[in-house]
Coordinates of C-alpha atoms in Angstrom, one line a residue:
Chain A
M1 CA 123.1 75.3 122.3
S2 CA 122.2 74.1 125.8
A3 CA 119.9 75.9 128.1
A4 CA 122.6 76.1 130.7
D5 CA 125.1 77.9 128.5
A6 CA 123.4 81.2 128.0
P7 CA 120.1 82.9 128.8
L8 CA 117.3 81.8 126.5
T9 CA 116.6 85.4 125.8
T10 CA 119.9 86.0 124.0
A11 CA 119.4 83.0 121.6
T12 CA 118.3 83.5 118.0
A13 CA 115.1 82.2 116.6
V14 CA 116.9 79.5 114.6
E15 CA 118.9 78.4 117.8
L16 CA 115.7 78.3 119.9
A17 CA 113.7 76.3 117.3
S18 CA 116.6 73.8 117.0
A19 CA 117.1 73.5 120.8
I20 CA 113.4 72.8 121.2
A21 CA 113.3 70.3 118.3
D22 CA 116.3 68.5 119.8
G23 CA 114.8 68.4 123.3
E24 CA 117.6 70.5 124.8
T25 CA 115.0 72.8 126.2
S26 CA 111.2 73.0 126.1
A27 CA 109.0 75.5 124.3
R28 CA 107.4 76.2 127.7
D29 CA 110.8 77.2 129.2
V30 CA 111.5 79.4 126.2
I31 CA 108.2 81.1 126.5
D32 CA 108.4 81.5 130.2
A33 CA 111.9 83.1 129.9
H34 CA 110.7 85.6 127.4
L35 CA 107.5 86.4 129.2
A36 CA 109.6 87.0 132.3
R37 CA 111.9 89.3 130.4
I38 CA 108.8 91.2 129.1
E39 CA 107.5 91.5 132.6
E40 CA 110.8 92.7 133.9
T41 CA 111.6 95.3 131.2
D42 CA 108.4 96.5 129.5
E43 CA 107.6 99.1 132.0
D44 CA 110.8 100.9 130.6
V45 CA 110.5 99.9 126.9
A46 CA 106.7 100.0 126.5
A47 CA 106.8 97.8 123.4
Y48 CA 103.5 96.1 124.0
L49 CA 99.9 97.1 123.9
V50 CA 98.7 93.6 124.8
V51 CA 100.7 90.6 126.2
T52 CA 99.0 87.3 125.5
A53 CA 100.8 85.3 128.2
D54 CA 98.1 82.6 128.8
G55 CA 97.6 81.9 125.1
A56 CA 101.4 81.8 124.6
R57 CA 101.9 79.3 127.5
E58 CA 99.1 77.1 126.1
A59 CA 100.7 77.1 122.6
A60 CA 104.1 76.3 124.1
D61 CA 102.6 73.3 126.0
A62 CA 101.0 72.1 122.8
I63 CA 104.3 72.2 121.0
D64 CA 106.0 70.3 123.8
R65 CA 103.2 67.7 123.6
R66 CA 103.6 67.3 119.9
R67 CA 107.3 66.8 120.2
R68 CA 106.8 64.1 122.9
D69 CA 104.4 62.4 120.5
G70 CA 106.9 62.4 117.8
E71 CA 105.0 64.8 115.5
A72 CA 106.9 66.9 113.0
L73 CA 107.5 70.5 114.2
G74 CA 107.6 73.6 112.0
P75 CA 110.8 75.6 111.4
L76 CA 109.8 78.2 114.0
A77 CA 108.3 75.8 116.6
G78 CA 108.4 77.4 120.0
V79 CA 109.9 80.7 118.8
P80 CA 108.3 83.7 120.7
L81 CA 106.8 86.2 118.2
A82 CA 105.7 89.8 118.7
V83 CA 103.1 91.1 116.2
K84 CA 102.6 94.8 115.3
D85 CA 99.1 95.9 116.3
V86 CA 98.2 96.5 112.6
F87 CA 97.8 92.8 112.0
C88 CA 94.4 91.3 112.8
T89 CA 94.6 88.6 115.4
E90 CA 91.4 86.6 116.0
G91 CA 90.1 87.1 119.6
V92 CA 92.9 89.5 120.5
V93 CA 92.2 93.3 120.7
T94 CA 93.7 95.1 117.7
T95 CA 93.8 98.9 117.5
A96 CA 96.5 99.9 115.0
G97 CA 97.5 102.4 117.6
S98 CA 94.3 104.3 117.2
R99 CA 91.6 105.4 119.7
I100 CA 89.0 104.8 116.9
L101 CA 89.6 101.1 117.2
Q102 CA 89.8 100.9 121.0
G103 CA 88.6 97.5 122.1
W104 CA 88.1 96.1 118.6
V105 CA 88.4 92.3 118.5
P106 CA 89.1 91.0 115.0
P107 CA 87.0 88.0 113.8
Y108 CA 89.9 86.6 111.8
T109 CA 93.8 86.4 111.8
A110 CA 96.0 88.0 109.2
T111 CA 97.6 85.5 106.7
A112 CA 101.2 86.5 107.7
V113 CA 100.5 85.8 111.3
A114 CA 98.6 82.6 110.6
L115 CA 101.6 81.3 108.5
L116 CA 104.0 82.1 111.3
E117 CA 101.8 80.3 113.8
A118 CA 101.5 77.3 111.5
A119 CA 105.3 77.2 111.4
G120 CA 105.2 77.0 115.2
A121 CA 105.9 80.6 116.2
I122 CA 104.1 81.6 119.4
V123 CA 102.5 85.1 119.6
V124 CA 103.3 86.7 122.9
G125 CA 101.6 90.0 122.3
K126 CA 100.7 93.0 120.1
T127 CA 103.2 95.8 119.7
N128 CA 102.9 99.5 119.8
M129 CA 103.0 101.6 116.6
D130 CA 102.3 105.0 115.2
E131 CA 98.5 105.4 114.7
F132 CA 97.6 103.5 111.5
A133 CA 101.4 103.2 110.8
M134 CA 101.7 106.9 110.1
G135 CA 104.9 108.1 111.7
S136 CA 108.6 107.4 112.4
S137 CA 108.8 107.3 116.2
T138 CA 105.7 105.7 117.7
E139 CA 104.9 109.1 119.2
N140 CA 101.7 109.1 117.1
S141 CA 100.4 106.1 119.0
A142 CA 97.1 106.9 120.8
W143 CA 98.6 104.8 123.7
G144 CA 101.9 106.7 124.2
P145 CA 105.3 106.1 122.8
S146 CA 107.7 103.1 123.0
R147 CA 111.3 103.7 124.0
N148 CA 114.6 102.7 122.4
P149 CA 116.3 99.9 124.4
W150 CA 119.7 101.5 123.6
D151 CA 118.7 104.8 125.2
L152 CA 115.3 104.9 126.9
G153 CA 115.2 108.7 126.3
R154 CA 115.1 108.1 122.6
V155 CA 112.6 106.9 120.1
P156 CA 112.7 103.3 118.7
G157 CA 111.8 104.6 115.3
G158 CA 108.4 103.9 113.6
S159 CA 105.9 103.2 112.7
S160 CA 106.7 99.6 113.7
G161 CA 108.6 100.9 116.8
G162 CA 107.1 98.5 119.3
S163 CA 108.3 95.6 117.2
S164 CA 111.8 97.0 116.9
A165 CA 112.0 97.8 120.6
T166 CA 110.9 94.4 121.7
V167 CA 113.5 92.5 119.6
A168 CA 116.3 94.9 120.6
A169 CA 115.4 94.6 124.3
H170 CA 115.7 90.8 123.9
Q171 CA 112.1 90.3 124.9
V172 CA 111.6 88.2 121.8
P173 CA 113.9 87.0 119.0
L174 CA 111.4 87.7 116.2
A175 CA 108.7 90.4 115.6
I176 CA 106.8 91.4 112.5
G177 CA 105.9 94.8 111.2
T178 CA 104.8 96.6 108.1
D179 CA 106.7 99.0 105.9
T180 CA 104.9 101.6 103.7
G181 CA 107.7 104.1 103.4
G182 CA 110.3 102.8 105.8
S183 CA 108.3 101.6 108.8
I184 CA 110.3 98.3 109.1
R185 CA 113.8 99.5 107.9
Q186 CA 114.0 102.8 109.9
P187 CA 113.1 101.3 113.3
A188 CA 115.4 98.4 112.6
A189 CA 118.2 100.9 111.9
L190 CA 117.5 102.9 115.1
C191 CA 117.3 99.8 117.2
G192 CA 120.3 97.9 115.8
L193 CA 118.4 95.1 114.1
V194 CA 117.8 93.4 110.8
G195 CA 114.5 94.5 109.3
V196 CA 113.3 93.4 105.9
K197 CA 110.8 94.9 103.5
P198 CA 110.1 92.3 100.8
T199 CA 109.2 92.8 97.2
Y200 CA 105.7 94.3 97.1
G201 CA 103.2 91.4 96.9
R202 CA 105.6 88.8 98.3
V203 CA 103.8 88.6 101.7
S204 CA 100.0 88.7 101.8
R205 CA 98.4 91.9 103.0
W206 CA 95.2 90.0 104.1
G207 CA 94.3 91.0 107.6
M208 CA 96.7 93.9 107.7
I209 CA 94.8 97.1 108.5
A210 CA 95.5 99.1 105.3
F211 CA 97.4 102.4 105.3
A212 CA 98.5 102.8 101.6
S213 CA 97.6 99.7 99.8
S214 CA 100.0 100.0 96.8
L215 CA 103.0 100.4 99.3
D216 CA 102.2 98.4 102.4
Q217 CA 104.3 95.2 102.9
A218 CA 104.9 93.0 105.9
G219 CA 108.3 91.7 107.0
P220 CA 110.4 90.5 110.0
F221 CA 112.6 92.1 112.6
T222 CA 115.3 89.9 113.9
R223 CA 118.8 90.1 115.5
T224 CA 120.4 88.1 112.7
V225 CA 120.1 87.8 108.9
A226 CA 119.6 84.0 109.1
D227 CA 116.6 84.5 111.4
A228 CA 115.2 87.1 109.0
A229 CA 115.6 84.7 106.0
V230 CA 113.7 81.9 107.8
A231 CA 110.9 84.1 109.0
L232 CA 110.4 85.7 105.6
Q233 CA 110.4 82.2 104.0
V234 CA 107.5 81.3 106.3
M235 CA 105.6 84.5 105.7
A236 CA 106.0 84.6 101.9
G237 CA 103.8 83.0 99.3
H238 CA 100.7 83.5 97.2
D239 CA 97.4 84.2 99.0
P240 CA 94.2 84.1 97.0
L241 CA 92.7 86.5 99.6
D242 CA 95.1 89.3 98.5
S243 CA 94.7 90.2 94.8
T244 CA 98.1 91.9 94.8
S245 CA 99.8 88.8 96.1
L246 CA 102.5 87.5 93.8
P247 CA 101.5 84.2 92.1
T248 CA 105.2 83.2 91.6
A249 CA 106.9 80.9 94.1
P250 CA 109.3 82.6 96.5
A251 CA 113.1 81.8 96.1
D252 CA 115.0 80.0 98.8
F253 CA 116.0 82.9 101.0
S254 CA 118.6 81.0 103.1
A255 CA 120.3 79.2 100.2
D256 CA 123.0 81.8 99.5
L257 CA 123.6 83.2 103.0
D258 CA 127.1 81.7 103.3
R259 CA 128.2 82.5 99.7
G260 CA 130.0 85.7 100.5
V261 CA 130.2 88.8 98.3
E262 CA 133.3 87.9 96.2
G263 CA 132.6 89.4 92.7
L264 CA 129.2 90.8 93.8
R265 CA 128.6 94.3 92.2
I266 CA 127.5 96.6 95.0
G267 CA 126.2 100.0 93.9
V268 CA 126.8 102.9 96.2
V269 CA 124.0 105.3 95.8
R270 CA 125.8 108.6 95.3
E271 CA 122.8 110.9 96.0
F272 CA 122.2 109.2 99.4
L273 CA 125.7 109.9 100.7
D274 CA 125.6 113.4 99.4
T275 CA 122.2 114.3 101.1
T276 CA 122.3 117.3 103.3
G277 CA 120.9 116.3 106.6
L278 CA 122.9 113.0 106.6
D279 CA 124.6 112.8 109.9
A280 CA 128.4 112.8 109.6
E281 CA 128.8 109.9 111.9
V282 CA 126.2 107.9 110.0
R283 CA 128.0 108.7 106.8
A284 CA 131.4 107.6 108.3
T285 CA 129.9 104.3 109.6
I286 CA 128.4 103.6 106.2
Q287 CA 131.7 104.3 104.5
Q288 CA 133.6 101.9 106.8
A289 CA 131.0 99.2 105.9
L290 CA 131.7 99.9 102.2
A291 CA 135.4 99.4 102.8
R292 CA 134.6 96.1 104.5
Y293 CA 132.6 95.0 101.4
E294 CA 135.6 95.9 99.2
A295 CA 137.9 93.9 101.5
L296 CA 135.5 90.9 101.2
G297 CA 135.9 90.9 97.5
A298 CA 132.9 92.8 96.4
E299 CA 133.1 95.3 93.5
L300 CA 132.0 98.8 94.6
V301 CA 130.2 100.5 91.7
D302 CA 129.2 104.2 91.6
A303 CA 125.4 104.2 91.3
S304 CA 122.7 106.9 90.9
L305 CA 119.0 107.2 91.6
P306 CA 118.6 110.7 90.1
H307 CA 114.9 111.0 90.9
G308 CA 115.2 109.5 94.4
E309 CA 115.1 112.9 96.0
Y310 CA 111.6 113.5 94.7
G311 CA 110.4 110.2 96.2
I312 CA 109.5 111.8 99.5
N313 CA 107.5 114.5 97.7
A314 CA 105.6 111.9 95.7
Y315 CA 105.2 109.6 98.7
Y316 CA 103.5 112.4 100.8
L317 CA 100.8 112.6 98.1
I318 CA 100.4 108.9 97.2
A319 CA 100.3 107.6 100.8
P320 CA 97.9 110.3 102.1
A321 CA 95.7 109.8 99.0
E322 CA 95.5 106.1 99.5
C323 CA 95.0 106.5 103.3
S324 CA 92.2 109.0 102.9
S325 CA 90.3 106.3 101.0
N326 CA 91.3 103.3 103.2
L327 CA 90.4 105.1 106.4
A328 CA 87.0 106.0 105.2
R329 CA 85.8 102.7 106.7
F330 CA 86.3 104.1 110.2
D331 CA 83.0 105.9 110.4
G332 CA 81.4 104.8 113.6
V333 CA 79.0 102.3 111.9
R334 CA 80.6 98.8 111.8
F335 CA 83.3 98.8 114.4
G336 CA 85.2 100.9 116.9
L337 CA 84.3 104.2 118.4
R338 CA 81.1 106.1 117.8
V339 CA 80.3 109.6 118.9
E340 CA 76.6 110.2 118.5
G341 CA 75.2 113.0 116.3
E342 CA 71.9 114.3 115.0
T343 CA 72.5 113.0 111.5
T344 CA 74.6 110.2 110.2
E345 CA 77.1 112.7 108.7
E346 CA 77.4 114.5 112.0
M347 CA 77.9 111.2 113.8
M348 CA 80.7 110.2 111.4
A349 CA 82.4 113.6 111.6
A350 CA 82.3 113.7 115.4
T351 CA 83.5 110.0 115.6
R352 CA 86.5 110.7 113.3
A353 CA 87.3 113.9 115.1
A354 CA 87.4 112.1 118.5
G355 CA 89.0 108.9 117.2
F356 CA 91.8 110.1 114.9
G357 CA 95.0 111.7 116.2
A358 CA 96.5 114.9 114.7
E359 CA 98.9 113.2 112.2
V360 CA 96.1 110.9 110.8
K361 CA 93.8 113.9 110.4
R362 CA 96.6 115.8 108.6
R363 CA 97.2 112.9 106.2
V364 CA 93.6 112.2 105.5
M365 CA 93.0 115.8 104.7
I366 CA 96.1 116.1 102.5
G367 CA 94.9 113.0 100.6
T368 CA 91.4 114.2 100.3
H369 CA 92.6 117.5 99.0
A370 CA 95.0 115.9 96.5
L371 CA 92.3 113.7 95.1
S372 CA 89.6 116.4 95.0
A373 CA 88.2 117.9 91.8
G374 CA 90.7 120.3 90.2
Y375 CA 93.8 119.1 92.0
Y376 CA 94.0 115.4 91.0
D377 CA 96.2 116.1 87.9
A378 CA 98.6 118.5 89.6
Y379 CA 99.1 116.3 92.7
Y380 CA 98.2 112.6 92.5
A381 CA 98.8 112.0 88.8
Q382 CA 102.1 113.9 88.9
A383 CA 103.2 111.8 92.0
Q384 CA 102.4 108.6 90.1
R385 CA 104.6 109.8 87.2
V386 CA 107.5 110.5 89.6
R387 CA 106.9 106.9 90.8
T388 CA 107.5 105.7 87.2
L389 CA 110.7 107.8 87.0
I390 CA 112.0 106.3 90.3
A391 CA 111.2 102.7 89.2
R392 CA 113.1 103.4 85.9
D393 CA 116.1 104.7 88.0
F394 CA 116.2 101.4 89.9
T395 CA 116.0 99.4 86.6
A396 CA 118.9 101.4 85.2
A397 CA 121.0 101.0 88.4
F398 CA 120.4 97.3 88.5
G399 CA 121.7 97.0 85.0
T400 CA 125.2 97.4 86.4
C401 CA 124.8 96.4 90.1
D402 CA 123.5 93.3 91.9
V403 CA 122.5 95.3 94.9
L404 CA 122.5 98.9 95.9
V405 CA 123.5 100.2 99.3
G406 CA 123.3 103.4 101.4
P407 CA 122.2 104.6 104.8
T408 CA 118.8 103.5 106.0
S409 CA 118.1 106.7 108.0
P410 CA 119.8 110.1 108.0
T411 CA 120.4 110.0 111.8
T412 CA 120.6 107.6 114.6
A413 CA 117.8 107.4 117.2
F414 CA 116.6 110.9 118.2
A415 CA 115.2 112.0 121.5
L416 CA 111.5 111.6 122.4
G417 CA 109.7 114.9 121.6
D418 CA 112.4 116.2 119.2
K419 CA 110.4 116.2 116.1
T420 CA 106.8 116.0 117.2
D421 CA 106.1 119.7 116.5
D422 CA 107.3 119.6 112.9
P423 CA 105.6 117.1 110.6
L424 CA 108.0 117.8 107.7
A425 CA 111.1 117.2 109.8
M426 CA 109.6 113.9 110.9
Y427 CA 108.8 113.0 107.2
L428 CA 112.5 113.4 106.3
N429 CA 113.3 110.3 108.3
D430 CA 112.0 108.4 105.3
V431 CA 114.1 110.0 102.6
F432 CA 116.3 106.9 101.9
T433 CA 113.7 104.3 102.4
I434 CA 110.9 105.7 100.3
P435 CA 112.5 105.1 96.8
S436 CA 112.3 101.3 97.0
S437 CA 108.9 101.5 98.6
L438 CA 107.7 103.4 95.5
A439 CA 109.5 101.0 93.1
G440 CA 108.1 98.0 95.0
T441 CA 111.6 96.5 95.2
P442 CA 112.9 94.6 98.3
S443 CA 115.2 96.3 100.7
L444 CA 116.5 95.7 104.2
S445 CA 118.4 97.4 107.0
L446 CA 121.2 95.8 109.0
P447 CA 123.4 97.0 111.7
A448 CA 126.6 98.6 110.3
G449 CA 128.2 100.0 113.5
F450 CA 127.6 102.6 116.1
D451 CA 127.9 106.4 116.4
E452 CA 130.0 108.1 119.1
A453 CA 127.1 107.9 121.5
G454 CA 127.0 104.1 121.0
L455 CA 123.7 104.2 119.1
P456 CA 123.3 101.8 116.2
V457 CA 123.6 102.8 112.6
G458 CA 121.7 101.0 109.9
L459 CA 123.0 100.1 106.4
Q460 CA 120.3 99.7 103.7
V461 CA 120.7 97.0 101.1
M462 CA 118.3 97.3 98.1
A463 CA 117.7 94.6 95.4
P464 CA 115.8 94.3 92.2
L465 CA 112.2 92.9 92.3
D466 CA 112.3 89.4 93.6
G467 CA 115.9 89.8 94.6
E468 CA 115.5 88.9 98.3
A469 CA 118.1 86.1 98.1
V470 CA 121.0 88.2 96.9
M471 CA 120.0 91.0 99.2
L472 CA 120.1 88.7 102.3
R473 CA 123.4 87.2 101.0
A474 CA 125.0 90.7 100.8
A475 CA 123.7 91.4 104.3
A476 CA 124.9 88.1 105.8
A477 CA 128.4 88.7 104.5
L478 CA 128.7 92.0 106.2
E479 CA 127.1 90.8 109.4
A480 CA 129.6 87.9 109.6
D481 CA 132.5 90.2 109.0
L482 CA 131.5 92.9 111.5
A483 CA 130.3 90.5 114.2
L484 CA 128.8 93.3 116.2
D485 CA 127.6 92.9 119.7
L486 CA 123.9 93.8 119.6
V487 CA 123.0 93.7 123.3
P488 CA 122.1 97.3 124.2
R489 CA 124.5 98.9 126.6
G490 CA 125.2 102.3 127.9
P491 CA 124.0 104.4 130.9
R492 CA 120.5 104.9 129.6
A493 CA 120.0 101.4 128.1
V494 CA 117.5 98.8 129.2
S495 CA 118.9 96.3 131.7
A496 CA 121.0 93.6 130.1
P497 CA 119.3 90.2 129.5
G498 CA 120.2 87.1 131.5
Chain B
M1 CA 100.0 127.0 97.3
S2 CA 98.3 128.0 100.6
L3 CA 95.0 126.7 101.8
S4 CA 92.6 129.2 103.3
S5 CA 90.5 128.5 106.4
D6 CA 87.5 128.0 104.2
E7 CA 89.3 125.5 102.0
V8 CA 90.4 123.6 105.1
R9 CA 86.8 123.5 106.3
H10 CA 85.7 122.2 102.8
V11 CA 88.3 119.4 102.8
A12 CA 87.4 118.5 106.4
R13 CA 83.8 118.2 105.3
L14 CA 84.7 116.0 102.4
A15 CA 86.8 113.8 104.8
R16 CA 84.1 113.8 107.5
I17 CA 86.2 115.2 110.2
A18 CA 84.7 117.8 112.5
L19 CA 87.2 120.5 113.3
T20 CA 87.2 123.3 115.9
D21 CA 88.0 126.8 114.8
E22 CA 91.4 126.5 116.6
E23 CA 92.2 123.3 114.6
V24 CA 91.3 125.0 111.3
T25 CA 93.6 127.9 112.2
A26 CA 96.4 125.6 113.0
L27 CA 95.9 123.2 110.1
A28 CA 95.7 125.9 107.3
P29 CA 99.5 126.8 107.5
E30 CA 100.5 123.2 108.4
L31 CA 98.7 121.6 105.4
S32 CA 99.9 124.4 103.1
R33 CA 103.6 123.7 104.0
I34 CA 103.1 120.0 103.4
L35 CA 101.3 120.6 100.1
D36 CA 104.0 123.1 98.9
Y37 CA 106.6 120.5 99.7
A38 CA 104.7 117.7 97.9
A39 CA 104.0 119.9 94.9
K40 CA 107.7 119.6 93.9
V41 CA 106.6 116.5 92.0
S42 CA 105.4 118.9 89.2
E43 CA 109.0 120.0 88.7
V44 CA 110.2 116.7 87.3
A45 CA 107.5 114.6 85.7
D46 CA 106.5 115.4 82.1
P47 CA 102.9 114.6 81.1
D48 CA 104.3 112.0 78.7
V49 CA 105.7 109.9 81.5
P50 CA 103.1 107.1 82.2
P51 CA 101.8 107.1 85.8
T52 CA 102.5 104.0 88.0
S53 CA 99.7 103.1 90.3
H54 CA 101.1 99.8 91.3
P55 CA 104.7 98.6 91.5
Y56 CA 104.3 95.0 90.3
P57 CA 101.6 95.0 87.7
L58 CA 99.3 92.0 87.8
V59 CA 96.3 91.9 85.5
N60 CA 93.0 90.0 85.5
V61 CA 93.3 88.8 89.0
L62 CA 90.0 87.0 89.6
R63 CA 88.7 84.9 92.5
S64 CA 87.7 81.4 91.7
D65 CA 83.9 81.6 91.4
D66 CA 83.3 77.9 91.6
E67 CA 84.5 77.5 95.1
V68 CA 81.9 78.3 97.8
A69 CA 83.6 79.6 100.9
E70 CA 82.2 79.8 104.4
P71 CA 81.3 83.5 105.1
L72 CA 81.6 85.0 108.6
P73 CA 78.3 84.4 110.5
P74 CA 76.2 87.6 110.8
E75 CA 76.5 87.7 114.6
V76 CA 80.3 87.7 114.3
V77 CA 80.1 90.5 111.7
V78 CA 78.0 92.8 113.9
A79 CA 79.8 91.8 117.1
N80 CA 82.0 94.9 117.1
A81 CA 79.3 97.4 116.0
P82 CA 78.7 100.3 118.3
D83 CA 75.0 99.9 117.6
A84 CA 73.4 96.9 116.0
V85 CA 69.9 95.5 115.9
D86 CA 68.6 92.3 114.3
Q87 CA 72.0 91.6 112.7
R88 CA 72.0 95.0 111.1
F89 CA 74.1 98.2 111.8
R90 CA 71.9 101.0 113.2
V91 CA 72.7 104.6 112.3
P92 CA 70.8 107.9 112.7
R93 CA 67.9 108.3 110.2
I94 CA 69.3 109.2 106.7
V95 CA 66.1 109.7 104.7
A96 CA 63.2 111.8 105.7
D97 CA 59.7 110.3 106.3
Q98 CA 57.9 109.4 103.0
S99 CA 54.6 111.0 104.0

């Protein structure tokens, strides 16, 4: 790639790192091009809560100096990176989309971010999100919603919607988010991106503001599978600071990307395609993708997750229960907002009333109720048993399949405001993504085509625990075959890059 | 099941969230609908199914006690506090005077 061929903002992360390493362009030019694109389009997209332009330029200059001095550069040297505002970034305001953390400046940096920076990635800013990662549209952000670059009247998905919006708008080639019940995969689907939720424990949770600790996992958003594999490789690995971090070494995620799917057993999850509420155009697009897999030599297998439909019920007990405990730390004492009161208890209750938005209050209260005396067995313990049944379903399905596939989200991007008055309707966005969250298994979304309105449709690929390599291999084969153009277009799309 | 306004107030008290009467009125049916929906978990899982708290069971994860790490300096720890004095967090009085 040469800088004169195409605008830098349409290049992939791998292409940019290679062009910088080869001296075809400089890290500073790459960063300046992306900062200019952010400047030009973020009034429309609203992906960012903070843009760290000065720090990004300094980091780029440092990489260019190191290259001139002949020092070794990391695999992502000079690649612009956007970070969901749930990750702590030392010295840079971090709010997790909540008023209760307005102005909070973390004293340390999350492990996932530190690893990406050590590999040369350059943080350009913090992205918008649903408050404390609770939501599917970014409309629960205390700072207003982000917009879908494919249609600025629609949501970018959530909760990591700022991260999906910025990559789709070609403001950066790489962003990171977190996925608790679908918060990477659903926004990736709605914005036409690759979004990966790794095996639980594969990426350290240190420095991620916790929502539901037994489910939260960090992962990348990219426009290509190869970029996702490289970014995930950098983020993955054991971290003694996270006791749930996997001690085993990660596989080589890029090794099998070109292997194709000949002979691969791809399980089609029957219940997902039969779900009422699955949009007909989404179903048709998924079925076309399945036909392509067959044409590429994969063996399509009928697969079943019989308890999958109960995942969403279990999730909306387990996640609120864990969040009611995790969010107890926001009490007006150590950080963030304080609203004064006569007693400490009044101060805490007034602080949390003023600092939390409606959805966070709902979930904290659902969780508090579900864990309270007399209800624990009926709610939380039962939900954990359903979790066991779903994990067993996956184990059984992976007995006859290498990967499972289905839709990522029941619909394409919906209009801003469409579901804000109905929490349950919003929760149903997660119906296909929650099962692998509960099982802890890796899954990703990749673009499979478009609906009649030109909005992207996401295909979900699910793999067994530690099966990232085969999952990415299956995704790469379909990506190469479809060769979709992922530059947003249409009458209400963000302006084209370049 | 449906939550009464008094139950909503009780849960809000446990969760340390002050609610207005209007919020209580709005939340009672909203939370009831969500709980009804979630309660479907009791339809499927028999008591003999073991609960899963964690998807990838790791046991006996201990930190290495023999390595002394550098803690955050106290002034950094209290830097974000709404009210701090002498490197301590200040809150309204919790216990009454001893006398």
